[in-house]
Amino acid sequence: MATGILNSVLASDHGSVVSMNLFVALLCGCIVIGHLLEETRWMNESITALAIGVCTGVVILLTTGGKSSHLLVFSEDLFFIYLLPPIIFNAGFQVKKKQFFRNFMTIMLFGAVGTLISFGIISVGAIEIFKKMNIEDLHIGDYLAIGAIFSATDSVCTLQVLNQDETPLLYSLVFGEGVVNDATSVVLFNAIQSFDLSHINSSIALQFVGNFLYLFISSTLLGVLTGLLSAFIIKKLYFGRHSTDREVALMILMAYLSYMLAELFYLSGILTVFFCGIVMSHYTWHNVTESSRVTTKHAFATLSFVAEIFIFLYVGMDALDIEKWRVISDTPGKSVGVSSILLGLILLGRAAFVFPLSFISNLMKKAPYEKIGFKQQVTIWWAGLMRGAVSIALAYNQFTSLGHTQLRGNAMMITSTITVVLFSTVVFGLMTKPIIRILLPSPKHLTRMLSSEPSTPKSFIIPLLDNGQESEADQGNRSVVRPSSLRMLLTTPSHTVHYYWRKFDDAFMRPVFGGRGFVPFVPGSPTEHNGHQWQ
C-alpha cells in the first residue's frame, strides 16, 4: 500500500518535471521565433506566444486522446503573486515621469473615469442581453464582474508600434491609461466581490464608491511609502561600497514586498507596485552604483518580458481546455453569440468614454500640441480594444474553482472570455500597425531600434533625459538635436504644479531620499571617473 502511494507520488513529481521542461522549452521557442519575426512587427511576442500555445494545445489534445490541452493547471496565485508584479513594476520603473505627470489628469480621466464608464455600459448591456438569451447560473454579481473583466485593456500591441519620441503625448496617454485601467478594473472587481449586491440600495452604492476610493488612494500611498523606504535605506547604508549584489537584491525584494503588503492589507497590488516603481526610478535608482543601475534596469525588464510571454503561452494552451468546451458543446451558436455581444459591448464601451473625455481634456488644455486630435483619439480607442491576461485571470477568479467548472453559465463565460482575448489580441493586434500607419504616418520610417529610445531609466551615455526628466544643468543645454515634438514639449515652461513639485523635491525630498545628484563614491570605480555626468 505504502509502496503504491510512494510510486504514484514519484510519478506525479516526474510528470511535473516533464511539464516544466516542455514549458520552459516553449518559452525559449517563443523568444527565438519572436526575435526572427521582429523585423515585420506584424507578429509581436504576444501573438507569437498565443499561436505557439494554441498549436501546443492541439498536440497535447491529440496525444492525450482529447483529455487535456495544457501542461499546467491555471492558478490565480501563480498569475497574481508571481507573474503580474514584475510586469506592472517594470511599467512604473520605465515610465517617462515628466510626460506621465504632465498628462496625469488626462491619464486618470481615461484610466479611472473611462474604465468606470466602460464598466457601466458592459455590465448594463450584459444584464439586458444575456437575460433575454436565458443564460442560467448568472446573478447580479456575475454581471457586474463581467463589466470589470472586460474593462481591463491590454495595449501592448499598440505600444510596440507607437513611437514615444515622434508621438510623446499619445504614447504617454496609451501607456499610462493601460496601467491605471488594469488597476481600476482589479479594484472594481475586488469591490464587487466584497459586497452583497443582491439587494442594492443607496447606502450600499455609497459604501461601494467609498470602498473603491479607499482602495485606490491607500494602494497608491503604500507604493509611494515603500519606494521611499527603499531609497532611504540604500542611501543611508550605501551597500555598493561592499556589494553591488546587495543593492540589486534589496531593490528587487522591496519592490516585491510592496506588492505583497498590498495583498496582505487587501489593497490593490497593481497600483501599489506601479507607484513603487515610479518612486524607485526617481530616488532609489540614483542612489546605487553604476553597475547596479545597469543590472536593475535589465533585470526588471527581463523579468517582465518572461512573465508576459509565460502568460500568453498559457492562455493559448488553455483556449482548448476540453472540459469547459464540453459543458457548452450542445449550444455552440449561443457561445458564439455571447462572444460577439461581448466584443460589441467592448467596442461601444470604449468609444463611449474616449471621444467625450478627449473633448473634456482638450477644453482644459491651452497649448495646441497638448490637445488630442481626432486621429489620436481613434488610435487611443483602438489601443484599448485588446483584452489580455488580466481579463483571463479575473474570469477564472469569478467563474471557476481551482480552474474547473461544471456550471453551464460559468463555463460559457470562461470560454467566451478566452475567445474574446484570442480574437482581439490576434485580429486587432495584427491590424494595429497598418491602422496606425494610416492615421499617424511617420515623417521618416525608422526601424524600431533606431526610432524609439529605451523608456527604462536612461543609459549613462545620454544624461540629457534620464527617465524623461531634465537635470538642472541640462535645462540650459539645448544644443543636442532631438525630435521636434520632444523639443517643443521640453522648451515650454513647466506647469505650475510641476514647478512647485520640483522646488519641494529639491529642497526637502532629495536631501533625505537621495535621487539625481547623489553619486556613490568608490575609489577606482567607473563612478569615480564618470561622476561628472551625474553632477
Short mmCIF file of C-alpha atoms in Angstrom, two decimals:
data_model
loop_
_atom_site.label_atom_id
_atom_site.label_comp_id
_atom_site.label_asym_id
_atom_site.label_seq_id
_atom_site.Cartn_x
_atom_site.Cartn_y
_atom_site.Cartn_z
CA MET A 1 0.00 0.00 0.00
CA ALA A 2 2.71 2.45 1.11
CA THR A 3 4.87 1.46 -1.88
CA GLY A 4 1.99 2.13 -4.27
CA ILE A 5 1.40 5.60 -2.79
CA LEU A 6 5.14 6.39 -2.98
CA ASN A 7 5.28 5.29 -6.63
CA SER A 8 2.27 7.45 -7.52
CA VAL A 9 3.86 10.49 -5.79
CA LEU A 10 7.15 9.92 -7.63
CA ALA A 11 5.28 9.54 -10.93
CA SER A 12 3.41 12.78 -10.21
CA ASP A 13 6.67 14.60 -9.44
CA HIS A 14 8.24 13.27 -12.63
CA GLY A 15 5.18 14.40 -14.59
CA SER A 16 5.57 17.91 -13.17
CA VAL A 17 9.25 17.96 -14.14
CA VAL A 18 8.37 16.86 -17.69
CA SER A 19 5.68 19.57 -17.91
CA MET A 20 8.04 22.29 -16.71
CA ASN A 21 10.75 21.16 -19.13
CA LEU A 22 8.32 21.40 -22.03
CA PHE A 23 7.01 24.77 -20.85
CA VAL A 24 10.50 26.27 -20.48
CA ALA A 25 11.44 24.90 -23.92
CA LEU A 26 8.32 26.54 -25.36
CA LEU A 27 9.25 29.86 -23.71
CA CYS A 28 12.66 29.65 -25.38
CA GLY A 29 10.92 28.90 -28.68
CA CYS A 30 8.66 31.96 -28.26
CA ILE A 31 11.68 34.22 -27.68
CA VAL A 32 13.60 32.85 -30.69
CA ILE A 33 10.62 32.99 -33.06
CA GLY A 34 9.62 36.42 -31.75
CA HIS A 35 13.16 37.64 -32.47
CA LEU A 36 13.05 36.26 -36.03
CA LEU A 37 9.71 37.99 -36.63
CA GLU A 38 10.93 41.27 -35.10
CA GLU A 39 11.59 42.89 -38.48
CA THR A 40 7.97 42.72 -39.66
CA ARG A 41 6.39 43.80 -36.34
CA TRP A 42 3.18 42.28 -37.63
CA MET A 43 3.66 39.43 -35.20
CA ASN A 44 4.70 40.62 -31.74
CA GLU A 45 5.72 38.38 -28.84
CA SER A 46 2.15 38.26 -27.51
CA ILE A 47 0.66 36.92 -30.74
CA THR A 48 3.62 34.56 -31.25
CA ALA A 49 3.20 33.10 -27.74
CA LEU A 50 -0.56 32.74 -28.23
CA ALA A 51 -0.08 30.95 -31.57
CA ILE A 52 2.56 28.59 -30.14
CA GLY A 53 0.33 27.94 -27.12
CA VAL A 54 -2.65 27.02 -29.32
CA CYS A 55 -0.50 24.73 -31.51
CA THR A 56 0.95 23.05 -28.41
CA GLY A 57 -2.58 22.64 -27.01
CA VAL A 58 -3.65 20.85 -30.21
CA VAL A 59 -0.65 18.49 -29.98
CA ILE A 60 -1.34 17.71 -26.31
CA LEU A 61 -5.04 17.11 -27.09
CA LEU A 62 -4.10 14.62 -29.80
CA THR A 63 -1.51 12.81 -27.67
CA THR A 64 -3.82 12.52 -24.63
CA GLY A 65 -6.80 11.34 -26.65
CA GLY A 66 -8.77 14.56 -26.12
CA LYS A 67 -8.49 14.58 -22.32
CA SER A 68 -6.34 17.68 -21.75
CA SER A 69 -4.77 20.58 -23.65
CA HIS A 70 -2.38 22.17 -21.13
CA LEU A 71 0.80 21.31 -19.27
CA LEU A 72 -0.05 23.32 -16.14
CA VAL A 73 -3.34 23.82 -14.29
CA PHE A 74 -4.29 27.50 -14.16
CA SER A 75 -3.51 29.03 -10.79
CA GLU A 76 -4.67 32.51 -9.82
CA ASP A 77 -1.86 32.61 -7.24
CA LEU A 78 0.71 31.93 -9.95
CA PHE A 79 -0.66 34.82 -12.01
CA PHE A 80 -1.40 37.42 -9.33
CA ILE A 81 1.52 36.69 -6.98
CA TYR A 82 4.38 35.74 -9.34
CA LEU A 83 3.71 36.87 -12.91
CA LEU A 84 1.81 40.16 -12.65
CA PRO A 85 4.07 42.07 -10.15
CA PRO A 86 7.21 42.21 -12.37
CA ILE A 87 5.14 43.35 -15.38
CA ILE A 88 3.44 46.20 -13.53
CA PHE A 89 6.54 47.21 -11.58
CA ASN A 90 8.62 47.46 -14.75
CA ALA A 91 5.89 49.61 -16.29
CA GLY A 92 6.24 52.09 -13.41
CA PHE A 93 10.03 51.82 -13.34
CA GLN A 94 10.43 52.65 -17.04
CA VAL A 95 7.70 55.31 -17.36
CA LYS A 96 8.82 58.75 -18.50
CA LYS A 97 7.71 60.56 -15.38
CA LYS A 98 7.71 64.08 -16.78
CA GLN A 99 5.28 63.17 -19.57
CA PHE A 100 3.26 60.87 -17.31
CA PHE A 101 2.63 63.53 -14.65
CA ARG A 102 2.29 66.33 -17.20
CA ASN A 103 -0.66 64.37 -18.64
CA PHE A 104 -1.71 62.94 -15.26
CA MET A 105 -5.24 64.39 -15.25
CA THR A 106 -5.96 63.10 -18.76
CA ILE A 107 -4.50 59.69 -17.92
CA MET A 108 -6.66 59.49 -14.79
CA LEU A 109 -9.70 60.59 -16.83
CA PHE A 110 -9.16 57.74 -19.29
CA GLY A 111 -7.79 55.15 -16.87
CA ALA A 112 -10.18 55.64 -13.92
CA VAL A 113 -13.30 57.55 -15.08
CA GLY A 114 -13.18 55.93 -18.53
CA THR A 115 -12.92 52.44 -17.06
CA LEU A 116 -15.96 53.15 -14.83
CA ILE A 117 -17.97 54.30 -17.88
CA SER A 118 -16.91 51.22 -19.84
CA PHE A 119 -17.72 49.03 -16.81
CA GLY A 120 -21.22 50.52 -16.59
CA ILE A 121 -22.00 50.06 -20.30
CA ILE A 122 -20.69 46.48 -20.46
CA SER A 123 -22.49 45.50 -17.21
CA VAL A 124 -25.85 47.00 -18.24
CA GLY A 125 -25.53 45.54 -21.74
CA ALA A 126 -24.74 42.09 -20.34
CA ILE A 127 -27.72 42.24 -17.94
CA GLU A 128 -30.17 43.33 -20.66
CA ILE A 129 -29.00 40.97 -23.41
CA PHE A 130 -27.88 37.84 -21.53
CA LYS A 131 -31.11 37.67 -19.52
CA LYS A 132 -33.06 37.57 -22.79
CA MET A 133 -30.75 34.79 -24.03
CA ASN A 134 -31.65 32.71 -20.95
CA ILE A 135 -28.07 32.12 -19.80
CA GLU A 136 -28.55 30.32 -16.50
CA ASP A 137 -26.43 30.33 -13.33
CA LEU A 138 -25.61 34.06 -13.52
CA HIS A 139 -26.63 36.57 -10.84
CA ILE A 140 -26.16 40.35 -10.45
CA GLY A 141 -22.63 40.00 -9.01
CA ASP A 142 -21.62 37.96 -12.08
CA TYR A 143 -22.95 40.60 -14.48
CA LEU A 144 -21.05 43.36 -12.66
CA ALA A 145 -17.94 41.15 -12.63
CA ILE A 146 -18.30 40.76 -16.42
CA GLY A 147 -18.19 44.56 -16.67
CA ALA A 148 -14.95 44.69 -14.67
CA ILE A 149 -13.39 41.73 -16.51
CA PHE A 150 -13.94 43.20 -19.98
CA SER A 151 -12.97 46.74 -18.96
CA ALA A 152 -9.36 45.57 -18.40
CA THR A 153 -7.38 46.52 -21.52
CA ASP A 154 -4.12 45.19 -22.93
CA SER A 155 -2.43 47.85 -25.07
CA VAL A 156 0.88 46.01 -25.54
CA CYS A 157 0.41 45.68 -29.34
CA THR A 158 -0.20 49.40 -29.78
CA LEU A 159 2.74 50.41 -27.57
CA GLN A 160 5.07 48.24 -29.63
CA VAL A 161 4.09 50.18 -32.77
CA LEU A 162 3.80 53.73 -31.35
CA ASN A 163 6.98 55.81 -31.28
CA GLN A 164 7.37 57.63 -27.99
CA ASP A 165 9.66 60.28 -29.50
CA GLU A 166 7.50 61.14 -32.52
CA THR A 167 4.24 60.99 -30.54
CA PRO A 168 5.20 61.56 -26.87
CA LEU A 169 1.72 62.74 -25.84
CA LEU A 170 -0.04 59.77 -27.44
CA TYR A 171 2.45 57.21 -26.12
CA SER A 172 2.18 58.67 -22.62
CA LEU A 173 -1.64 58.56 -22.69
CA VAL A 174 -1.88 54.99 -24.04
CA PHE A 175 0.80 53.69 -21.67
CA GLY A 176 -0.50 55.50 -18.58
CA GLU A 177 -4.12 54.68 -19.26
CA GLY A 178 -3.28 50.99 -19.74
CA VAL A 179 -1.71 50.64 -16.29
CA VAL A 180 -4.30 52.76 -14.43
CA ASN A 181 -7.04 50.89 -16.29
CA ASP A 182 -5.76 47.48 -15.15
CA ALA A 183 -5.54 48.71 -11.57
CA THR A 184 -9.04 50.24 -11.70
CA SER A 185 -10.52 47.04 -13.15
CA VAL A 186 -8.96 44.89 -10.41
CA VAL A 187 -10.02 47.34 -7.66
CA LEU A 188 -13.56 47.34 -9.10
CA PHE A 189 -13.56 43.55 -9.27
CA ASN A 190 -12.41 43.24 -5.64
CA ALA A 191 -15.00 45.79 -4.51
CA ILE A 192 -17.75 43.81 -6.29
CA GLN A 193 -16.68 40.58 -4.60
CA SER A 194 -16.63 42.17 -1.14
CA PHE A 195 -20.27 43.39 -1.28
CA ASP A 196 -23.60 41.58 -1.21
CA LEU A 197 -25.10 43.01 -4.38
CA SER A 198 -28.34 41.01 -4.36
CA HIS A 199 -30.13 43.95 -2.70
CA ILE A 200 -28.65 47.18 -4.00
CA ASN A 201 -29.75 50.43 -2.37
CA SER A 202 -28.31 53.93 -2.00
CA SER A 203 -26.30 53.14 1.16
CA ILE A 204 -24.67 50.07 -0.45
CA ALA A 205 -23.89 52.15 -3.57
CA LEU A 206 -22.23 54.84 -1.41
CA GLN A 207 -20.26 52.19 0.50
CA PHE A 208 -19.16 50.71 -2.83
CA VAL A 209 -17.90 54.08 -4.08
CA GLY A 210 -16.20 54.81 -0.73
CA ASN A 211 -14.51 51.40 -0.71
CA PHE A 212 -13.33 51.95 -4.29
CA LEU A 213 -11.78 55.34 -3.46
CA TYR A 214 -10.22 53.95 -0.26
CA LEU A 215 -8.58 51.09 -2.16
CA PHE A 216 -7.33 53.45 -4.88
CA ILE A 217 -5.80 56.07 -2.56
CA SER A 218 -4.44 53.64 0.06
CA SER A 219 -2.77 51.45 -2.57
CA THR A 220 -1.06 54.45 -4.16
CA LEU A 221 0.22 55.76 -0.82
CA LEU A 222 1.56 52.34 0.19
CA GLY A 223 3.53 52.10 -3.06
CA VAL A 224 5.00 55.58 -2.60
CA LEU A 225 5.97 54.89 1.05
CA THR A 226 7.64 51.56 0.20
CA GLY A 227 9.59 53.18 -2.63
CA LEU A 228 10.74 56.00 -0.33
CA LEU A 229 11.76 53.50 2.36
CA SER A 230 13.93 51.60 -0.15
CA ALA A 231 15.58 54.88 -1.23
CA PHE A 232 16.24 55.92 2.38
CA ILE A 233 17.74 52.55 3.38
CA ILE A 234 20.03 52.31 0.34
CA LYS A 235 21.13 55.96 0.64
CA LYS A 236 21.91 55.69 4.36
CA LEU A 237 23.64 52.31 4.32
CA TYR A 238 25.10 52.54 0.79
CA PHE A 239 25.53 48.83 0.13
CA GLY A 240 27.55 49.46 -3.04
CA ARG A 241 30.78 50.09 -1.11
CA HIS A 242 30.69 46.41 -0.15
CA SER A 243 28.48 44.62 -2.64
CA THR A 244 26.51 45.55 -5.73
CA ASP A 245 24.57 42.29 -5.33
CA ARG A 246 23.07 43.54 -2.07
CA GLU A 247 21.81 46.72 -3.73
CA VAL A 248 20.19 44.84 -6.59
CA ALA A 249 18.69 42.20 -4.28
CA LEU A 250 17.27 44.86 -1.93
CA MET A 251 15.66 46.79 -4.80
CA ILE A 252 14.03 43.65 -6.23
CA LEU A 253 12.84 42.43 -2.82
CA MET A 254 11.50 45.84 -1.72
CA ALA A 255 9.58 46.12 -5.00
CA TYR A 256 8.05 42.69 -4.43
CA LEU A 257 7.40 43.49 -0.76
CA SER A 258 5.27 46.49 -1.78
CA TYR A 259 3.01 44.20 -3.83
CA MET A 260 2.71 41.57 -1.10
CA LEU A 261 1.98 44.24 1.57
CA ALA A 262 -0.89 45.48 -0.58
CA GLU A 263 -2.26 41.93 -0.84
CA LEU A 264 -1.81 41.48 2.93
CA PHE A 265 -3.93 44.58 3.64
CA TYR A 266 -6.50 43.71 0.90
CA LEU A 267 -5.45 46.66 -1.27
CA SER A 268 -4.64 46.82 -5.00
CA GLY A 269 -1.20 45.31 -5.54
CA ILE A 270 -1.16 46.61 -9.13
CA LEU A 271 -1.45 50.27 -8.10
CA THR A 272 0.97 49.82 -5.20
CA VAL A 273 3.75 48.19 -7.20
CA PHE A 274 3.28 50.64 -10.10
CA PHE A 275 3.80 53.72 -7.93
CA CYS A 276 6.58 51.95 -6.05
CA GLY A 277 8.30 51.55 -9.44
CA ILE A 278 7.89 55.27 -10.21
CA VAL A 279 9.33 56.32 -6.82
CA MET A 280 12.21 53.82 -7.07
CA SER A 281 13.19 55.10 -10.51
CA HIS A 282 13.14 58.69 -9.22
CA TYR A 283 15.08 58.19 -5.97
CA THR A 284 16.40 54.67 -5.26
CA TRP A 285 17.85 54.05 -8.73
CA HIS A 286 20.11 57.10 -8.45
CA ASN A 287 21.40 56.02 -5.02
CA VAL A 288 23.16 52.88 -6.23
CA THR A 289 26.41 52.31 -8.10
CA GLU A 290 26.65 52.46 -11.86
CA SER A 291 26.89 48.68 -12.21
CA SER A 292 23.75 48.30 -10.07
CA ARG A 293 21.89 50.76 -12.30
CA VAL A 294 22.68 48.71 -15.40
CA THR A 295 21.84 45.45 -13.64
CA THR A 296 18.50 46.56 -12.18
CA LYS A 297 17.38 48.16 -15.45
CA HIS A 298 17.88 44.93 -17.38
CA ALA A 299 16.79 42.62 -14.54
CA PHE A 300 13.37 44.28 -14.19
CA ALA A 301 12.87 44.41 -17.97
CA THR A 302 13.83 40.72 -18.35
CA LEU A 303 11.53 39.52 -15.56
CA SER A 304 8.65 41.48 -17.08
CA PHE A 305 9.37 40.15 -20.57
CA VAL A 306 9.46 36.49 -19.48
CA ALA A 307 6.30 36.87 -17.36
CA GLU A 308 4.36 38.35 -20.31
CA ILE A 309 5.40 35.52 -22.64
CA PHE A 310 4.57 32.94 -19.95
CA ILE A 311 1.04 34.34 -19.57
CA PHE A 312 0.23 34.46 -23.29
CA LEU A 313 1.68 31.00 -23.86
CA TYR A 314 -0.54 29.61 -21.13
CA VAL A 315 -3.63 31.44 -22.41
CA GLY A 316 -3.02 29.91 -25.85
CA MET A 317 -2.94 26.39 -24.37
CA ASP A 318 -5.94 26.98 -22.14
CA ALA A 319 -8.01 28.14 -25.11
CA LEU A 320 -8.51 24.45 -25.95
CA ASP A 321 -9.42 23.29 -22.43
CA ILE A 322 -11.76 20.48 -23.42
CA GLU A 323 -13.59 20.35 -20.08
CA LYS A 324 -15.10 23.82 -20.43
CA TRP A 325 -15.93 23.44 -24.10
CA ARG A 326 -17.64 20.10 -23.41
CA VAL A 327 -20.05 21.73 -20.94
CA ILE A 328 -21.36 24.09 -23.64
CA SER A 329 -20.86 21.78 -26.63
CA ASP A 330 -24.61 21.34 -27.21
CA THR A 331 -25.11 25.12 -27.73
CA PRO A 332 -22.21 26.32 -29.93
CA GLY A 333 -24.37 29.02 -31.54
CA LYS A 334 -25.18 30.60 -28.18
CA SER A 335 -21.48 30.60 -27.23
CA VAL A 336 -20.55 32.40 -30.47
CA GLY A 337 -23.40 34.85 -29.86
CA VAL A 338 -22.20 35.64 -26.33
CA SER A 339 -18.63 36.24 -27.55
CA SER A 340 -19.88 38.50 -30.37
CA ILE A 341 -22.07 40.52 -27.99
CA LEU A 342 -19.15 40.97 -25.58
CA LEU A 343 -16.92 42.20 -28.41
CA GLY A 344 -19.65 44.64 -29.47
CA LEU A 345 -20.02 45.92 -25.89
CA ILE A 346 -16.24 46.39 -25.63
CA LEU A 347 -16.23 48.47 -28.84
CA LEU A 348 -19.19 50.54 -27.64
CA GLY A 349 -17.95 50.96 -24.06
CA ARG A 350 -14.55 52.12 -25.29
CA ALA A 351 -16.00 54.66 -27.73
CA ALA A 352 -18.44 55.95 -25.09
CA PHE A 353 -15.64 57.42 -22.99
CA VAL A 354 -12.63 58.01 -25.30
CA PHE A 355 -14.27 60.66 -27.50
CA PRO A 356 -16.27 62.57 -24.82
CA LEU A 357 -13.37 62.53 -22.31
CA SER A 358 -10.94 63.64 -25.04
CA PHE A 359 -13.23 66.60 -25.70
CA ILE A 360 -13.25 67.47 -21.97
CA SER A 361 -9.46 67.06 -21.78
CA ASN A 362 -8.98 69.39 -24.77
CA LEU A 363 -11.06 72.06 -23.03
CA MET A 364 -8.57 72.03 -20.14
CA LYS A 365 -5.51 72.37 -22.40
CA LYS A 366 -4.34 75.69 -23.80
CA ALA A 367 -1.40 74.73 -25.99
CA PRO A 368 -2.39 73.20 -29.38
CA TYR A 369 0.26 70.45 -29.20
CA GLU A 370 -1.19 69.25 -25.86
CA LYS A 371 -4.65 68.71 -27.35
CA ILE A 372 -5.73 65.29 -28.58
CA GLY A 373 -6.60 65.32 -32.30
CA PHE A 374 -9.33 63.16 -33.81
CA LYS A 375 -6.86 60.68 -35.36
CA GLN A 376 -5.11 60.39 -32.00
CA GLN A 377 -8.49 59.78 -30.34
CA VAL A 378 -9.18 56.94 -32.79
CA THR A 379 -5.73 55.49 -32.00
CA ILE A 380 -6.44 55.66 -28.25
CA TRP A 381 -9.81 53.99 -28.84
CA TRP A 382 -8.16 51.22 -30.87
CA ALA A 383 -5.34 50.77 -28.34
CA GLY A 384 -7.76 49.66 -25.63
CA LEU A 385 -9.80 47.17 -27.64
CA MET A 386 -7.45 44.26 -26.97
CA ARG A 387 -8.06 42.10 -23.92
CA GLY A 388 -5.34 40.06 -22.23
CA ALA A 389 -4.15 38.15 -19.22
CA VAL A 390 -5.84 40.32 -16.56
CA SER A 391 -9.25 39.58 -18.13
CA ILE A 392 -8.46 35.86 -18.18
CA ALA A 393 -7.31 35.84 -14.54
CA LEU A 394 -10.36 37.77 -13.30
CA ALA A 395 -12.71 35.49 -15.28
CA TYR A 396 -11.14 32.40 -13.70
CA ASN A 397 -11.41 34.02 -10.27
CA GLN A 398 -15.12 34.71 -10.73
CA PHE A 399 -16.34 31.69 -12.68
CA THR A 400 -14.16 28.72 -11.68
CA SER A 401 -12.92 26.88 -8.63
CA LEU A 402 -9.26 25.83 -8.96
CA GLY A 403 -9.52 26.13 -12.73
CA HIS A 404 -12.57 23.87 -13.03
CA THR A 405 -16.28 24.50 -13.52
CA GLN A 406 -19.33 22.38 -14.32
CA LEU A 407 -21.98 25.12 -14.37
CA ARG A 408 -23.13 25.91 -17.92
CA GLY A 409 -23.33 29.69 -17.43
CA ASN A 410 -19.89 29.86 -15.81
CA ALA A 411 -18.32 27.65 -18.50
CA MET A 412 -19.85 29.87 -21.17
CA MET A 413 -18.36 32.99 -19.59
CA ILE A 414 -14.90 31.37 -19.38
CA THR A 415 -14.93 30.14 -22.99
CA SER A 416 -16.30 33.50 -24.19
CA THR A 417 -13.54 35.34 -22.32
CA ILE A 418 -10.90 33.12 -23.92
CA THR A 419 -12.49 33.64 -27.35
CA VAL A 420 -12.60 37.44 -26.92
CA VAL A 421 -8.96 37.53 -25.72
CA LEU A 422 -7.74 35.37 -28.61
CA PHE A 423 -9.78 37.23 -31.25
CA SER A 424 -8.93 40.73 -30.00
CA THR A 425 -5.22 40.00 -29.50
CA VAL A 426 -4.69 38.27 -32.85
CA VAL A 427 -7.11 40.13 -35.16
CA PHE A 428 -6.94 43.60 -33.62
CA GLY A 429 -3.23 43.12 -32.87
CA LEU A 430 -2.40 42.29 -36.49
CA MET A 431 -4.40 45.31 -37.69
CA THR A 432 -2.72 47.72 -35.26
CA LYS A 433 0.36 48.52 -37.35
CA PRO A 434 -1.43 49.30 -40.65
CA ILE A 435 -4.10 51.35 -38.86
CA ILE A 436 -1.53 53.48 -37.00
CA ARG A 437 0.46 53.93 -40.22
CA ILE A 438 -2.69 55.26 -41.92
CA LEU A 439 -3.75 57.50 -39.03
CA LEU A 440 -0.31 58.70 -37.93
CA PRO A 441 2.08 58.49 -40.90
CA SER A 442 5.66 58.84 -39.72
CA PRO A 443 7.74 61.53 -41.47
CA LYS A 444 10.61 59.08 -41.60
CA HIS A 445 10.12 55.35 -41.28
CA LEU A 446 12.89 54.44 -38.89
CA THR A 447 13.31 50.99 -37.52
CA ARG A 448 12.05 50.35 -34.01
CA MET A 449 15.56 50.12 -32.64
CA LEU A 450 16.66 53.45 -34.09
CA SER A 451 13.46 55.42 -33.66
CA SER A 452 12.48 54.54 -30.13
CA GLU A 453 14.53 55.47 -27.10
CA PRO A 454 14.57 52.90 -24.31
CA SER A 455 11.98 54.04 -21.81
CA THR A 456 13.62 52.44 -18.79
CA PRO A 457 15.93 54.65 -16.70
CA LYS A 458 18.34 56.05 -19.23
CA SER A 459 21.73 54.91 -20.34
CA PHE A 460 24.57 56.83 -18.77
CA ILE A 461 25.73 57.85 -22.23
CA ILE A 462 22.61 60.02 -22.54
CA PRO A 463 22.50 62.10 -19.35
CA LEU A 464 20.20 64.66 -21.02
CA LEU A 465 16.91 62.96 -20.36
CA ASP A 466 17.03 60.49 -17.54
CA ASN A 467 13.57 58.94 -17.22
CA GLY A 468 12.10 61.83 -19.20
CA GLN A 469 13.21 64.41 -16.62
CA GLU A 470 15.92 67.00 -17.13
CA SER A 471 18.52 67.77 -14.54
CA GLU A 472 19.11 71.38 -13.60
CA ALA A 473 22.31 71.52 -15.64
CA ASP A 474 20.56 70.06 -18.68
CA GLN A 475 17.83 72.69 -18.73
CA GLY A 476 20.22 75.26 -20.10
CA ASN A 477 21.72 72.90 -22.66
CA ARG A 478 19.63 72.87 -25.82
CA SER A 479 22.37 72.10 -28.31
CA VAL A 480 21.63 68.38 -28.64
CA VAL A 481 19.42 67.57 -31.63
CA ARG A 482 16.20 65.89 -30.64
CA PRO A 483 12.85 65.24 -32.38
CA SER A 484 10.97 68.49 -32.92
CA SER A 485 7.89 67.41 -30.97
CA LEU A 486 10.02 66.48 -27.96
CA ARG A 487 11.99 69.74 -28.18
CA MET A 488 8.77 71.70 -28.30
CA LEU A 489 7.47 69.78 -25.28
CA LEU A 490 10.58 70.40 -23.19
CA THR A 491 11.31 74.03 -24.08
CA THR A 492 7.89 75.24 -22.98
CA PRO A 493 7.53 76.43 -19.37
CA SER A 494 6.59 73.71 -16.91
CA HIS A 495 3.12 73.64 -15.48
CA THR A 496 2.75 75.36 -12.12
CA VAL A 497 2.23 72.09 -10.22
CA HIS A 498 5.35 70.59 -11.73
CA TYR A 499 7.35 73.74 -10.96
CA TYR A 500 6.37 73.72 -7.28
CA TRP A 501 6.93 69.97 -7.05
CA ARG A 502 10.47 70.37 -8.37
CA LYS A 503 11.20 73.09 -5.80
CA PHE A 504 9.78 70.91 -2.99
CA ASP A 505 11.64 67.85 -4.30
CA ASP A 506 15.00 69.65 -4.44
CA ALA A 507 14.57 71.35 -1.05
CA PHE A 508 13.14 68.54 1.08
CA MET A 509 12.87 65.13 -0.66
CA ARG A 510 16.25 64.66 -2.32
CA PRO A 511 18.34 65.62 0.74
CA VAL A 512 16.56 62.83 2.66
CA PHE A 513 15.91 60.17 -0.01
CA GLY A 514 18.70 60.84 -2.49
CA GLY A 515 17.98 60.72 -6.19
CA ARG A 516 19.66 62.59 -9.02
CA GLY A 517 22.82 64.28 -7.77
CA PHE A 518 23.71 61.60 -5.21
CA VAL A 519 26.88 59.99 -6.58
CA PRO A 520 28.19 56.93 -4.73
CA PHE A 521 31.96 57.25 -4.50
CA VAL A 522 34.07 54.13 -4.81
CA PRO A 523 37.82 54.81 -5.34
CA GLY A 524 38.97 53.50 -8.70
CA SER A 525 35.47 52.61 -9.87
CA PRO A 526 33.83 53.78 -13.14
CA THR A 527 31.64 56.00 -10.94
CA GLU A 528 34.71 57.99 -9.87
CA HIS A 529 35.75 58.63 -13.47
CA ASN A 530 32.24 59.32 -14.79
CA GLY A 531 30.96 61.20 -11.76
CA HIS A 532 30.78 64.46 -13.70
CA GLN A 533 27.84 63.06 -15.68
CA TRP A 534 25.75 62.95 -12.54
CA GLN A 535 26.58 66.29 -11.03
#
